[in-house]
Every structure is written in C-alpha cells, then in structure tokens.
Coordinates of C-alpha atoms in Angstrom, one line a residue:
M1 CA -6.7 5.4 25.6
T2 CA -2.9 6.1 26.8
E3 CA -0.9 9.5 25.7
I4 CA 2.5 9.5 26.0
A5 CA 4.3 13.3 25.7
S6 CA 6.1 13.6 22.8
N7 CA 9.7 13.2 22.8
P8 CA 11.8 16.6 20.4
T9 CA 14.7 15.3 20.8
D10 CA 13.0 12.3 18.9
A11 CA 11.5 13.3 16.3
V12 CA 14.1 15.6 14.8
R13 CA 16.3 12.0 14.2
Y14 CA 13.8 10.8 13.0
Q15 CA 12.4 13.2 10.1
R16 CA 16.1 13.4 9.2
L17 CA 16.4 9.1 9.0
N18 CA 12.9 10.0 7.3
R19 CA 14.7 12.2 4.8
G20 CA 17.5 9.4 4.3
L21 CA 14.6 6.6 3.8
L22 CA 13.2 9.2 1.1
L23 CA 16.5 9.5 -0.7
G24 CA 17.2 5.7 -0.2
Y25 CA 13.9 4.5 -1.8
A26 CA 13.6 6.7 -4.4
G27 CA 17.8 6.2 -5.2
S28 CA 17.4 2.4 -5.3
S29 CA 14.5 3.4 -8.7
L30 CA 16.9 5.1 -10.3
L31 CA 20.1 3.0 -9.5
A32 CA 17.0 -0.3 -11.3
Y33 CA 16.2 1.9 -14.1
F34 CA 19.9 3.2 -14.7
V35 CA 22.9 2.7 -13.3
L36 CA 22.3 -1.3 -13.1
P37 CA 22.1 -1.1 -16.8
L38 CA 24.8 0.9 -17.8
L39 CA 27.3 -0.7 -15.6
T40 CA 25.8 -5.1 -17.1
H41 CA 27.0 -3.2 -20.3
Q42 CA 30.0 -1.9 -19.6
V43 CA 31.0 -3.8 -17.0
S44 CA 29.7 -6.9 -16.1
S45 CA 26.1 -8.7 -16.5
A46 CA 26.4 -10.3 -13.6
W47 CA 26.0 -6.4 -12.2
A48 CA 21.7 -7.3 -13.4
W49 CA 21.6 -10.1 -9.9
G50 CA 22.0 -5.8 -9.0
L51 CA 18.4 -5.9 -9.1
L52 CA 16.8 -8.6 -7.0
P53 CA 17.9 -6.5 -3.1
L54 CA 16.1 -3.6 -5.0
A55 CA 13.5 -5.5 -5.6
L56 CA 13.0 -7.6 -2.2
I57 CA 13.1 -3.9 -0.4
A58 CA 9.8 -2.8 -1.7
N59 CA 7.4 -2.9 1.8
G60 CA 10.2 -1.0 2.9
Y61 CA 9.7 1.2 0.1
W62 CA 5.8 1.7 0.3
A63 CA 5.9 1.5 4.2
T64 CA 7.9 4.5 3.4
L65 CA 4.7 6.5 0.6
H66 CA 3.2 4.5 3.6
E67 CA 4.1 7.8 5.6
A68 CA 3.5 10.5 3.0
I69 CA -0.2 9.1 2.6
H70 CA -0.7 9.9 6.2
G71 CA 1.3 13.5 5.7
Q72 CA 4.6 12.2 8.1
L73 CA 7.6 11.2 5.7
L74 CA 8.5 14.7 6.1
V75 CA 7.4 17.8 8.5
R76 CA 5.9 19.8 6.0
A77 CA 2.9 19.3 4.0
D78 CA 3.9 20.5 0.9
S79 CA 8.0 18.8 1.2
N80 CA 5.8 15.8 2.2
R81 CA 3.2 15.8 -1.2
R82 CA 6.0 16.1 -3.3
A83 CA 8.6 13.0 -1.4
G84 CA 4.7 11.3 -1.7
R85 CA 4.7 12.2 -5.9
L86 CA 8.1 11.2 -6.0
L87 CA 8.5 8.1 -4.5
A88 CA 4.5 6.8 -6.2
I89 CA 6.4 7.7 -9.7
L90 CA 8.9 6.0 -9.7
W91 CA 6.6 3.4 -8.1
G92 CA 5.1 3.3 -11.5
S93 CA 2.1 4.7 -10.4
S94 CA -0.1 8.1 -9.3
Y95 CA 0.7 9.5 -5.3
R96 CA -3.0 10.8 -5.8
L97 CA -4.4 7.7 -7.1
L98 CA -2.4 6.1 -3.8
R99 CA -3.6 8.5 -0.9
F100 CA -7.3 8.1 -2.4
G101 CA -7.3 5.0 -2.3
H102 CA -5.8 4.1 0.5
L103 CA -7.5 6.5 3.0
M104 CA -10.7 5.6 2.1
H105 CA -9.4 2.4 2.9
H106 CA -9.4 3.7 6.3
R107 CA -12.1 5.6 6.5
F108 CA -14.4 2.9 4.6
N109 CA -12.2 -0.2 5.5
R110 CA -14.3 -3.3 4.3
H111 CA -16.7 -1.7 1.6
R112 CA -17.8 -3.9 -1.2
L113 CA -14.7 -2.4 -3.2
D114 CA -12.4 -2.9 -0.2
R115 CA -13.3 -6.7 1.3
P116 CA -10.9 -8.6 -1.8
D117 CA -10.9 -12.0 0.5
S118 CA -14.9 -11.7 0.9
Y119 CA -17.0 -12.8 -1.6
D120 CA -21.3 -12.9 -1.9
P121 CA -22.3 -16.5 -2.5
A122 CA -25.6 -15.5 -3.9
M123 CA -23.9 -12.8 -6.2
T124 CA -20.4 -14.2 -7.1
S125 CA -19.5 -18.2 -7.6
R126 CA -16.4 -19.4 -5.4
G127 CA -14.6 -19.9 -9.1
K128 CA -15.0 -16.4 -10.4
A129 CA -14.6 -15.1 -6.4
R130 CA -10.6 -17.0 -6.3
L131 CA -10.2 -16.5 -9.6
R132 CA -10.2 -12.8 -8.6
F133 CA -8.7 -13.4 -5.6
Y134 CA -5.6 -15.0 -6.4
A135 CA -5.1 -12.7 -9.3
E136 CA -5.5 -9.4 -6.9
M137 CA -3.3 -10.9 -4.8
L138 CA -0.3 -12.6 -6.8
G139 CA 0.8 -9.0 -8.4
G140 CA -2.7 -8.1 -10.1
L141 CA -3.4 -5.1 -7.4
Y142 CA 0.1 -3.4 -8.3
V143 CA -1.1 -3.7 -12.7
V144 CA -3.9 -1.7 -11.5
E145 CA -1.2 1.0 -9.2
L146 CA 0.5 0.7 -13.2
L147 CA -2.1 0.7 -15.5
T148 CA -5.1 3.0 -13.5
P149 CA -3.1 6.6 -14.6
L150 CA -3.0 5.1 -18.3
L151 CA -7.2 5.1 -18.5
Y152 CA -6.5 9.7 -17.1
L153 CA -5.6 9.8 -20.6
L154 CA -8.8 9.4 -22.0
P155 CA -11.2 11.6 -22.3
A156 CA -11.9 13.5 -19.5
R157 CA -15.6 13.0 -20.0
W158 CA -14.9 9.7 -20.0
V159 CA -12.9 9.4 -17.0
G160 CA -15.4 10.9 -15.1
R161 CA -18.1 8.3 -16.2
L162 CA -16.2 5.9 -15.4
V163 CA -15.1 7.0 -11.3
T164 CA -18.8 7.1 -11.4
T165 CA -19.6 3.9 -12.6
L166 CA -16.5 2.1 -10.3
Y167 CA -18.2 3.7 -7.2
A168 CA -21.8 3.1 -7.9
G169 CA -24.2 1.4 -6.1
D170 CA -27.0 3.5 -2.8
E171 CA -25.9 1.7 -0.1
A172 CA -23.3 2.6 2.4
P173 CA -21.1 4.1 2.3
M174 CA -21.3 4.5 -1.6
P175 CA -23.0 7.6 -2.4
R176 CA -20.5 8.9 0.2
L177 CA -17.5 7.1 -2.0
R178 CA -19.0 8.3 -4.8
A179 CA -18.8 12.2 -4.1
L180 CA -15.9 12.0 -2.2
A181 CA -14.1 9.8 -6.1
E182 CA -15.7 12.1 -8.1
Q183 CA -14.3 15.5 -6.0
A184 CA -10.8 13.9 -5.7
L185 CA -10.4 11.7 -8.5
A186 CA -12.6 13.1 -11.9
G187 CA -12.1 17.2 -11.0
V188 CA -9.7 19.4 -13.3
K189 CA -6.8 19.7 -10.4
G190 CA -6.8 16.3 -10.0
M191 CA -7.2 14.2 -13.6
A192 CA -4.2 17.2 -14.4
E193 CA -2.0 15.7 -12.1
I194 CA -2.4 11.6 -12.5
R195 CA -1.7 12.5 -16.5
Q196 CA 1.1 14.0 -15.4
D197 CA 2.2 11.3 -13.3
A198 CA 1.2 9.0 -15.4
L199 CA 3.2 10.3 -18.3
I200 CA 5.8 10.8 -16.3
A201 CA 5.9 7.1 -14.6
W202 CA 5.7 5.4 -17.6
S203 CA 8.1 7.3 -19.5
L204 CA 10.4 6.4 -17.4
M205 CA 9.9 3.0 -16.9
V206 CA 10.1 2.9 -20.6
A207 CA 13.2 4.6 -20.4
G208 CA 14.1 1.6 -18.6
G209 CA 13.8 -0.9 -20.7
I210 CA 15.1 1.0 -23.4
A211 CA 18.6 1.4 -20.9
W212 CA 18.5 -2.5 -20.2
G213 CA 17.8 -3.9 -23.7
P214 CA 18.1 -7.2 -24.3
Y215 CA 19.0 -8.0 -20.3
W216 CA 15.4 -6.3 -20.8
P217 CA 13.6 -9.1 -18.9
A218 CA 15.7 -8.5 -15.4
F219 CA 14.6 -5.5 -15.9
L220 CA 10.6 -6.2 -15.9
G221 CA 11.7 -9.4 -13.5
F222 CA 12.6 -6.7 -11.1
L223 CA 9.3 -4.4 -11.5
L224 CA 6.8 -7.6 -11.5
G225 CA 8.5 -9.1 -8.6
R226 CA 8.1 -5.9 -5.5
G227 CA 5.0 -5.7 -6.8
L228 CA 4.3 -8.9 -6.1
L229 CA 5.4 -8.4 -2.5
V230 CA 3.2 -5.6 -2.0
S231 CA 0.2 -7.3 -4.2
L232 CA 0.3 -10.2 -1.2
L233 CA 1.0 -8.6 1.9
D234 CA -2.0 -6.1 0.9
N235 CA -4.9 -7.8 2.7
V236 CA -2.9 -9.4 4.9
Y237 CA -3.7 -7.6 8.6
H238 CA -8.0 -8.1 6.8
F239 CA -7.9 -11.9 5.1
G240 CA -11.2 -12.8 7.9
T241 CA -11.6 -10.2 9.7
P242 CA -15.3 -8.5 9.9
L243 CA -17.6 -6.6 7.6
D244 CA -18.8 -4.2 9.5
R245 CA -15.3 -3.2 11.8
V246 CA -14.1 -0.2 10.0
D247 CA -11.4 0.2 12.8
Y248 CA -10.1 -3.9 12.9
A249 CA -7.3 -5.3 11.6
Y250 CA -4.5 -7.9 12.8
N251 CA -1.7 -7.3 14.5
L252 CA 0.9 -9.7 12.9
S253 CA 4.4 -10.3 14.3
L254 CA 7.8 -10.0 12.6
P255 CA 12.0 -10.7 13.3
R256 CA 13.0 -7.2 14.5
P257 CA 14.8 -6.6 10.9
L258 CA 11.5 -7.3 8.8
Q259 CA 9.9 -5.4 11.5
R260 CA 12.1 -1.7 10.6
L261 CA 11.9 -2.7 7.1
F262 CA 7.7 -2.7 7.6
L263 CA 8.5 0.4 10.1
N264 CA 6.3 -0.9 12.0
M265 CA 3.0 -1.5 9.5
N266 CA 2.9 -4.4 11.2
M267 CA 1.0 -3.0 14.5
H268 CA -1.9 -2.6 12.1
R269 CA -4.8 -3.0 14.5
L270 CA -3.3 -0.1 16.4
H271 CA -2.2 1.8 13.3
H272 CA -5.8 2.0 12.3
R273 CA -6.7 3.6 15.8
R274 CA -4.1 5.2 15.4
M275 CA -3.2 6.4 12.0
Q276 CA -2.3 9.8 12.8
L277 CA 1.0 8.4 14.8
P278 CA 4.1 8.7 13.0
W279 CA 5.9 4.9 12.6
W280 CA 8.5 5.6 15.1
Q281 CA 6.3 5.8 17.7
L282 CA 3.3 2.8 16.9
P283 CA 6.4 0.3 19.2
R284 CA 5.1 3.1 22.3
Y285 CA 1.0 3.1 22.2
F286 CA 1.8 -0.6 20.7
T287 CA 3.0 -1.5 25.2
A288 CA 1.3 1.6 26.6
D289 CA -2.2 0.1 24.5
Q290 CA -1.5 -3.2 25.9
E291 CA -2.1 -4.2 22.1
H292 CA -1.0 -7.7 21.8
Y293 CA -0.4 -10.1 18.4
D294 CA -3.0 -12.0 17.1
G295 CA -0.6 -14.4 15.1
A296 CA 3.1 -14.7 12.5
L297 CA 2.6 -13.0 9.5
I298 CA 4.4 -15.6 7.9
A299 CA 0.9 -17.5 9.3
G300 CA -1.1 -14.8 7.9
A301 CA 0.4 -14.6 4.5
L302 CA 0.0 -18.3 4.0
R303 CA -3.5 -18.9 5.9
Q304 CA -4.6 -15.9 2.4
L305 CA -3.9 -18.9 0.5
N306 CA -7.1 -21.0 1.3
G307 CA -8.6 -18.4 -1.1
P308 CA -11.6 -15.9 -0.5
L309 CA -14.0 -16.6 2.4
P310 CA -18.3 -15.7 1.9
I311 CA -19.9 -13.8 3.8
A312 CA -20.0 -14.3 7.1
P313 CA -21.9 -12.8 10.3
P314 CA -21.4 -10.1 11.4
S315 CA -18.4 -9.0 14.3
R316 CA -17.2 -12.1 14.0
P317 CA -13.1 -12.4 13.4
Q318 CA -12.2 -15.8 11.6
A319 CA -9.5 -17.9 13.4
M320 CA -5.9 -16.3 13.3
A321 CA -3.4 -18.4 13.8
G322 CA -5.7 -21.4 15.2
R323 CA -7.4 -18.7 18.1
A324 CA -10.2 -15.9 17.6
P325 CA -8.3 -13.0 17.7
R326 CA -8.6 -10.7 21.0
V327 CA -9.8 -7.3 21.4
S328 CA -8.3 -4.9 23.3

C-alpha cells in the first residue's frame, strides 16, 4: 500500500478544526438539553424546532466521537480520552463501552455478535432474525448504548457474570474476545468508570427532560431521532459482506457536504485497512491506494430494508448496487 508523507501544516490546521468539532458537538448537546428549553419557555414554543437540526447532525457527532475512539481527535492521549468521554456521556452512554465495542469490531469484524445482517437458518428462524435486525437498525442499537451503562449499577459480581455470558462460547474468536472484555469491562477500574459515566449521562438526560417540562416529548424525539440516524447507518458498510474477511467493508459515495459531515467515514473499506489514519487524510489515500466506491450510501441504506441474509458461503460478498464489488 502507498505511503504519503504527512504535512505538519495540515496536521496543525486539522487539529484546530478537531477542537472546533469537539466544542461544537458537545455544545450542541448542552444546547438541546438546557438552552433550547429555556428559550422555549421564556420566548416562544417555536424554539423547540431548534432540536431538529441538532438531531440531523447526529452522524457528524458520532464521526467526531469515532475519531476519539481511534485516538485521532486530539494529539495528547489523555486529552483525547477526556474528549471522547465527554462526547460519549453527552451521547448518553460510556466511552469505555463504546470504544471497546468499536475496536473489537475492527479486530474481529463479522464475528458472531458483530453481524446483525446475517443469521443461521439452522439456529434462528427468518422471522426472529428479521425482528431483531429491524429493531436494531431502527434505533435499537442506540437504546442498547443508553441502557447498557445502567447495568453497571448492579453488584459487581453480577456485571462480571453478564460480561462473561455475553461473550460465551468456544468458537473463534470468542475465547479471546471474552478475555479482553473481562479485562476492559469487568475489572475494578472499568466498572467504576462506566458507573460514573452512567450516573452522569442519565442525570443530564433526566435534568434535560425536567428542563423541557411539558415539552419533554420534543426532547425525547431529539434523543431517539439522533439515535435512529446513527443506528440506521451503523452496519450499512458491512451489509452482506463476507463473514471471514476481517478487513472488508464497502466504500459508499456521498455528496460532498455529507461526506464532510461524516468525516469521510463513507470511505469505510479504506478506514478498516488503515484505521490509524485521521479522517482528513482518507481522501488522499483513497486516491493513492486506487480505492473505488461500491455504490451510493443511500442505496446501501435502502438495501438494508430487504432484511437480514442467511449465512452465505465464505468470501462471497452480496452484490452492491446491482454488481459484485471489486476488491482493489
């Protein structure tokens, strides 16, 4: 793969932009939680409509949090972690949980717990698989992200058992994944951090609901709306991809303004192959590595509505946009 010399000037410029993204998205949540309800009560109920654009930028919010998860949002590791934790809490979840889940997705892509679009007909009925798939895609993923930290308010031994049970099984890579989960999510430090995040995140959401008062359905709609947008596209880059290709994903095209909102994460196969790259370097490497788009993101999102697929033979991606994707 081609290597491109980094430009220190670009790095400084984009670090400045990353700090702006952090402040902007953190501020957008606080605006939705506490400022807009004040304006709605004191000035005009029309201010409640301000929640709509704040919900519509949800994928940009997640992309910024995603940069922190990969250690690329801020230069210093401790500052980057604090930034990621702030964004995760204002998202309603825990940075440690989100980071673990996402990094394991990269390391063990398409393992048993990481393929909502596929099911084994010998183990699961088509109806049950479809119900689970649509529930997760239409906001259920976000609901899980909200509720899982609350489980950490249970006694520690119960939490440990839940983590072990979730990653039970002897098939690869479950034993290794289970050991990593027990270390990261069931240790004393991990549990304490996730409990703190859960208490802060839910205290903020409850306080936000109280601040909105009789307009609380608008606030709930904001939370669920941004969760829907992220849940809907969470697996779009992997829908129908081979179960035995850890580094495989689709590159899906977007109009330039949306690609900027998504911080180039639509170049998803490239991201999996070069996950150490910050978002602003992806377009250069997309060209240098002679990558290509497998279709449009909107087409990929609509294609998911066909429902989950029975497990296919290894190394045979489902057709994307009417043709089998090439692998460069």
